[in-house]
Amino acid sequence: MLQKFGFTQYESKVYEALLSSTEPLDAAQLVKYSGVPKAKIYEVLGRMTEKGMILDSVSEKKKLYMALPLELAIKKLTSEFQESIDHLKANTPKKTITDDRVWSLKVDSSIQAQFLELLEKAEKAILISIWTDELEACLPILEEKERQGLHVEALIVGNAEADLKNLHILSPNEEHRMLEKNRLLVIDEEEILFAGVEEGAWQAIKTKSKPVVKFFAEFFYHDVALAEITKRYEETLMSDEEIKKLLMRLRY
């Protein structure tokens, strides 16, 4: 039992010899009863005393040794073992491994399900860019998240009304032929889902890759800035044919 707790064979033999004796023993007697070599006995006794497994006393100029009672030894070893476990738990390095792979999604129903799941998952902030016909499914979640204290910012393409503090509306120009339908969601500055229509079918990517998340967060604010600038200075911008031509080529 003692060897399982890290004691040496000699230490175990000394403890067993003392535990079996009805009286305290001196070093010479322990050499005889334990089988530990005379050259090693004092070293072993010293270690066992330091570990609290044996008691020593001087009687008539002779040093005597006695074992810690077995029941107390079991309690002592159990307590120390539990302390070691607690210490190990407290000091185990907690390494968070981020999945920075880019995942591809297909089929619109699956993409929408992932989109709503991510919205529900958000704990700190939401950046969302969608078209007005998709707002109805997302709005209750967005409003609830904002009531919970999350920062919610939405860019809606088309006419829309919503009880959100940070709502941006992009009203497409009739000549805006390059405008493509897409969805963008950034949650907690750590995960994104971007979806768009390619050859008539929805496709999407989902990732926690930090560079990609940062890129799409900046992409969102790029769209917001363009939407606000275009709305505020539309007449001026559209009267300049060169600027108008550039704006009509944007896909935001």
CSV table of N, CA and C in Angstrom, one decimal, residues 35-106:
chain,number,residue,atom,x,y,z
A,35,GLY,N,14.8,-6.2,7.6
A,35,GLY,CA,15.6,-6.6,6.5
A,35,GLY,C,16.3,-5.5,5.7
A,36,VAL,N,16.1,-4.2,6.2
A,36,VAL,CA,16.8,-3.1,5.6
A,36,VAL,C,18.3,-3.1,6.0
A,37,PRO,N,19.2,-3.0,5.1
A,37,PRO,CA,20.6,-3.0,5.4
A,37,PRO,C,21.0,-1.9,6.5
A,38,LYS,N,22.0,-2.3,7.3
A,38,LYS,CA,22.4,-1.4,8.4
A,38,LYS,C,22.9,-0.1,7.8
A,39,ALA,N,23.5,-0.1,6.6
A,39,ALA,CA,24.1,1.1,6.0
A,39,ALA,C,23.0,2.1,5.6
A,40,LYS,N,21.7,1.6,5.4
A,40,LYS,CA,20.6,2.4,4.9
A,40,LYS,C,19.6,2.8,6.0
A,41,ILE,N,19.7,2.1,7.2
A,41,ILE,CA,18.6,2.2,8.1
A,41,ILE,C,18.4,3.6,8.6
A,42,TYR,N,19.5,4.4,9.0
A,42,TYR,CA,19.3,5.7,9.5
A,42,TYR,C,18.7,6.7,8.5
A,43,GLU,N,19.2,6.5,7.2
A,43,GLU,CA,18.7,7.3,6.1
A,43,GLU,C,17.2,7.1,6.0
A,44,VAL,N,16.8,5.8,6.0
A,44,VAL,CA,15.4,5.5,5.8
A,44,VAL,C,14.5,6.0,7.0
A,45,LEU,N,15.0,5.9,8.2
A,45,LEU,CA,14.3,6.3,9.4
A,45,LEU,C,14.2,7.9,9.4
A,46,GLY,N,15.2,8.5,8.9
A,46,GLY,CA,15.1,10.0,8.8
A,46,GLY,C,14.0,10.4,7.9
A,47,ARG,N,13.9,9.8,6.7
A,47,ARG,CA,12.9,10.1,5.7
A,47,ARG,C,11.5,9.8,6.2
A,48,MET,N,11.4,8.7,6.9
A,48,MET,CA,10.0,8.3,7.4
A,48,MET,C,9.6,9.2,8.5
A,49,THR,N,10.6,9.7,9.3
A,49,THR,CA,10.2,10.7,10.4
A,49,THR,C,9.8,12.0,9.8
A,50,GLU,N,10.5,12.5,8.8
A,50,GLU,CA,10.1,13.7,8.1
A,50,GLU,C,8.8,13.6,7.4
A,51,LYS,N,8.4,12.4,6.9
A,51,LYS,CA,7.1,12.2,6.3
A,51,LYS,C,6.0,12.0,7.3
A,52,GLY,N,6.3,12.0,8.6
A,52,GLY,CA,5.3,11.9,9.6
A,52,GLY,C,4.7,10.5,9.7
A,53,MET,N,5.4,9.5,9.2
A,53,MET,CA,4.9,8.1,9.3
A,53,MET,C,5.4,7.3,10.5
A,54,ILE,N,6.5,7.8,11.1
A,54,ILE,CA,7.0,7.2,12.3
A,54,ILE,C,7.3,8.3,13.4
A,55,LEU,N,7.3,7.9,14.6
A,55,LEU,CA,7.6,8.8,15.7
A,55,LEU,C,8.9,8.3,16.4
A,56,ASP,N,9.7,9.2,16.9
A,56,ASP,CA,10.9,8.8,17.5
A,56,ASP,C,11.0,9.4,18.9
A,57,SER,N,11.8,8.8,19.8
A,57,SER,CA,12.0,9.2,21.1
A,57,SER,C,13.3,8.7,21.7
A,58,VAL,N,13.9,9.4,22.6
A,58,VAL,CA,15.2,8.9,23.2
A,58,VAL,C,14.9,8.4,24.6
A,59,SER,N,15.3,7.1,24.8
A,59,SER,CA,15.1,6.5,26.1
A,59,SER,C,16.4,5.8,26.6
A,60,GLU,N,16.9,6.2,27.7
A,60,GLU,CA,18.1,5.7,28.2
A,60,GLU,C,19.2,5.7,27.2
A,61,LYS,N,19.4,6.9,26.6
A,61,LYS,CA,20.4,7.2,25.6
A,61,LYS,C,20.3,6.4,24.3
A,62,LYS,N,19.1,5.8,24.1
A,62,LYS,CA,18.9,5.0,22.9
A,62,LYS,C,17.7,5.6,22.2
A,63,LYS,N,17.8,5.7,20.9
A,63,LYS,CA,16.7,6.3,20.1
A,63,LYS,C,15.8,5.2,19.7
A,64,LEU,N,14.5,5.4,20.0
A,64,LEU,CA,13.5,4.4,19.7
A,64,LEU,C,12.5,4.9,18.7
A,65,TYR,N,11.9,4.0,18.0
A,65,TYR,CA,10.9,4.4,16.9
A,65,TYR,C,9.6,3.6,17.0
A,66,MET,N,8.5,4.3,16.7
A,66,MET,CA,7.2,3.7,16.7
A,66,MET,C,6.4,4.1,15.5
A,67,ALA,N,5.6,3.2,14.9
A,67,ALA,CA,4.9,3.6,13.7
A,67,ALA,C,3.6,4.4,14.1
A,68,LEU,N,3.3,5.3,13.2
A,68,LEU,CA,2.0,6.0,13.3
A,68,LEU,C,0.9,5.0,13.1
A,69,PRO,N,0.0,4.9,14.0
A,69,PRO,CA,-1.1,3.9,13.9
A,69,PRO,C,-1.7,3.9,12.5
A,70,LEU,N,-2.0,2.7,12.1
A,70,LEU,CA,-2.5,2.4,10.7
A,70,LEU,C,-3.7,3.3,10.3
A,71,GLU,N,-4.6,3.4,11.2
A,71,GLU,CA,-5.8,4.2,10.9
A,71,GLU,C,-5.5,5.6,10.7
A,72,LEU,N,-4.6,6.2,11.5
A,72,LEU,CA,-4.1,7.6,11.3
A,72,LEU,C,-3.3,7.7,10.0
A,73,ALA,N,-2.5,6.7,9.7
A,73,ALA,CA,-1.7,6.7,8.5
A,73,ALA,C,-2.6,6.8,7.3
A,74,ILE,N,-3.7,6.0,7.3
A,74,ILE,CA,-4.6,6.0,6.2
A,74,ILE,C,-5.3,7.4,6.0
A,75,LYS,N,-5.7,7.9,7.1
A,75,LYS,CA,-6.3,9.3,7.1
A,75,LYS,C,-5.3,10.3,6.6
A,76,LYS,N,-4.1,10.2,7.0
A,76,LYS,CA,-3.1,11.2,6.6
A,76,LYS,C,-2.8,11.1,5.1
A,77,LEU,N,-2.6,9.8,4.6
A,77,LEU,CA,-2.3,9.6,3.2
A,77,LEU,C,-3.5,10.0,2.3
A,78,THR,N,-4.7,9.7,2.8
A,78,THR,CA,-5.9,10.0,2.0
A,78,THR,C,-6.1,11.6,1.9
A,79,SER,N,-5.8,12.2,3.0
A,79,SER,CA,-5.9,13.7,3.0
A,79,SER,C,-4.9,14.3,2.1
A,80,GLU,N,-3.7,13.8,2.2
A,80,GLU,CA,-2.6,14.4,1.3
A,80,GLU,C,-2.9,14.1,-0.2
A,81,PHE,N,-3.4,12.9,-0.4
A,81,PHE,CA,-3.8,12.5,-1.8
A,81,PHE,C,-4.8,13.4,-2.4
A,82,GLN,N,-5.9,13.7,-1.5
A,82,GLN,CA,-6.9,14.6,-2.0
A,82,GLN,C,-6.4,16.0,-2.2
A,83,GLU,N,-5.5,16.5,-1.4
A,83,GLU,CA,-4.9,17.8,-1.5
A,83,GLU,C,-4.1,17.9,-2.8
A,84,SER,N,-3.4,16.8,-3.1
A,84,SER,CA,-2.7,16.8,-4.4
A,84,SER,C,-3.6,16.8,-5.6
A,85,ILE,N,-4.7,16.1,-5.5
A,85,ILE,CA,-5.7,16.2,-6.6
A,85,ILE,C,-6.3,17.6,-6.8
A,86,ASP,N,-6.6,18.2,-5.6
A,86,ASP,CA,-7.2,19.6,-5.7
A,86,ASP,C,-6.2,20.6,-6.3
A,87,HIS,N,-4.9,20.4,-5.9
A,87,HIS,CA,-3.8,21.3,-6.4
A,87,HIS,C,-3.7,21.1,-7.9
A,88,LEU,N,-3.7,19.8,-8.3
A,88,LEU,CA,-3.6,19.5,-9.7
A,88,LEU,C,-4.7,20.1,-10.5
A,89,LYS,N,-6.0,20.0,-10.0
A,89,LYS,CA,-7.1,20.6,-10.7
A,89,LYS,C,-7.0,22.1,-10.8
A,90,ALA,N,-6.5,22.7,-9.7
A,90,ALA,CA,-6.4,24.2,-9.7
A,90,ALA,C,-5.3,24.7,-10.6
A,91,ASN,N,-4.3,23.9,-10.8
A,91,ASN,CA,-3.2,24.4,-11.6
A,91,ASN,C,-3.1,23.8,-13.0
A,92,THR,N,-4.1,23.0,-13.4
A,92,THR,CA,-4.1,22.5,-14.8
A,92,THR,C,-4.3,23.6,-15.8
A,93,PRO,N,-3.4,23.8,-16.7
A,93,PRO,CA,-3.5,24.8,-17.7
A,93,PRO,C,-4.8,24.7,-18.5
A,94,LYS,N,-5.5,25.8,-18.6
A,94,LYS,CA,-6.8,25.8,-19.4
A,94,LYS,C,-6.5,26.4,-20.7
A,95,LYS,N,-6.3,25.6,-21.7
A,95,LYS,CA,-5.9,26.1,-23.0
A,95,LYS,C,-7.2,26.0,-23.9
A,96,THR,N,-7.6,27.1,-24.4
A,96,THR,CA,-8.7,27.2,-25.3
A,96,THR,C,-8.3,27.1,-26.8
A,97,ILE,N,-8.7,26.0,-27.4
A,97,ILE,CA,-8.4,25.8,-28.8
A,97,ILE,C,-9.5,26.4,-29.7
A,98,THR,N,-9.1,27.4,-30.5
A,98,THR,CA,-10.1,28.0,-31.4
A,98,THR,C,-10.2,27.3,-32.7
A,99,ASP,N,-11.3,26.9,-33.1
A,99,ASP,CA,-11.5,26.3,-34.4
A,99,ASP,C,-11.5,27.4,-35.5
A,100,ASP,N,-10.4,27.6,-36.1
A,100,ASP,CA,-10.3,28.7,-37.1
A,100,ASP,C,-10.5,28.3,-38.5
A,101,ARG,N,-11.0,27.1,-38.7
A,101,ARG,CA,-11.3,26.6,-40.0
A,101,ARG,C,-12.5,27.3,-40.6
A,102,VAL,N,-12.6,27.4,-41.9
A,102,VAL,CA,-13.7,28.0,-42.6
A,102,VAL,C,-14.6,26.9,-43.1
A,103,TRP,N,-15.8,26.9,-42.6
A,103,TRP,CA,-16.8,25.9,-43.0
A,103,TRP,C,-17.7,26.4,-44.1
A,104,SER,N,-18.0,25.5,-45.0
A,104,SER,CA,-18.9,25.8,-46.1
A,104,SER,C,-20.3,25.3,-45.9
A,105,LEU,N,-21.3,26.0,-46.2
A,105,LEU,CA,-22.7,25.6,-46.1
A,105,LEU,C,-23.5,25.8,-47.4
A,106,LYS,N,-24.4,24.9,-47.6
A,106,LYS,CA,-25.2,25.0,-48.8
A,106,LYS,C,-26.7,24.7,-48.4
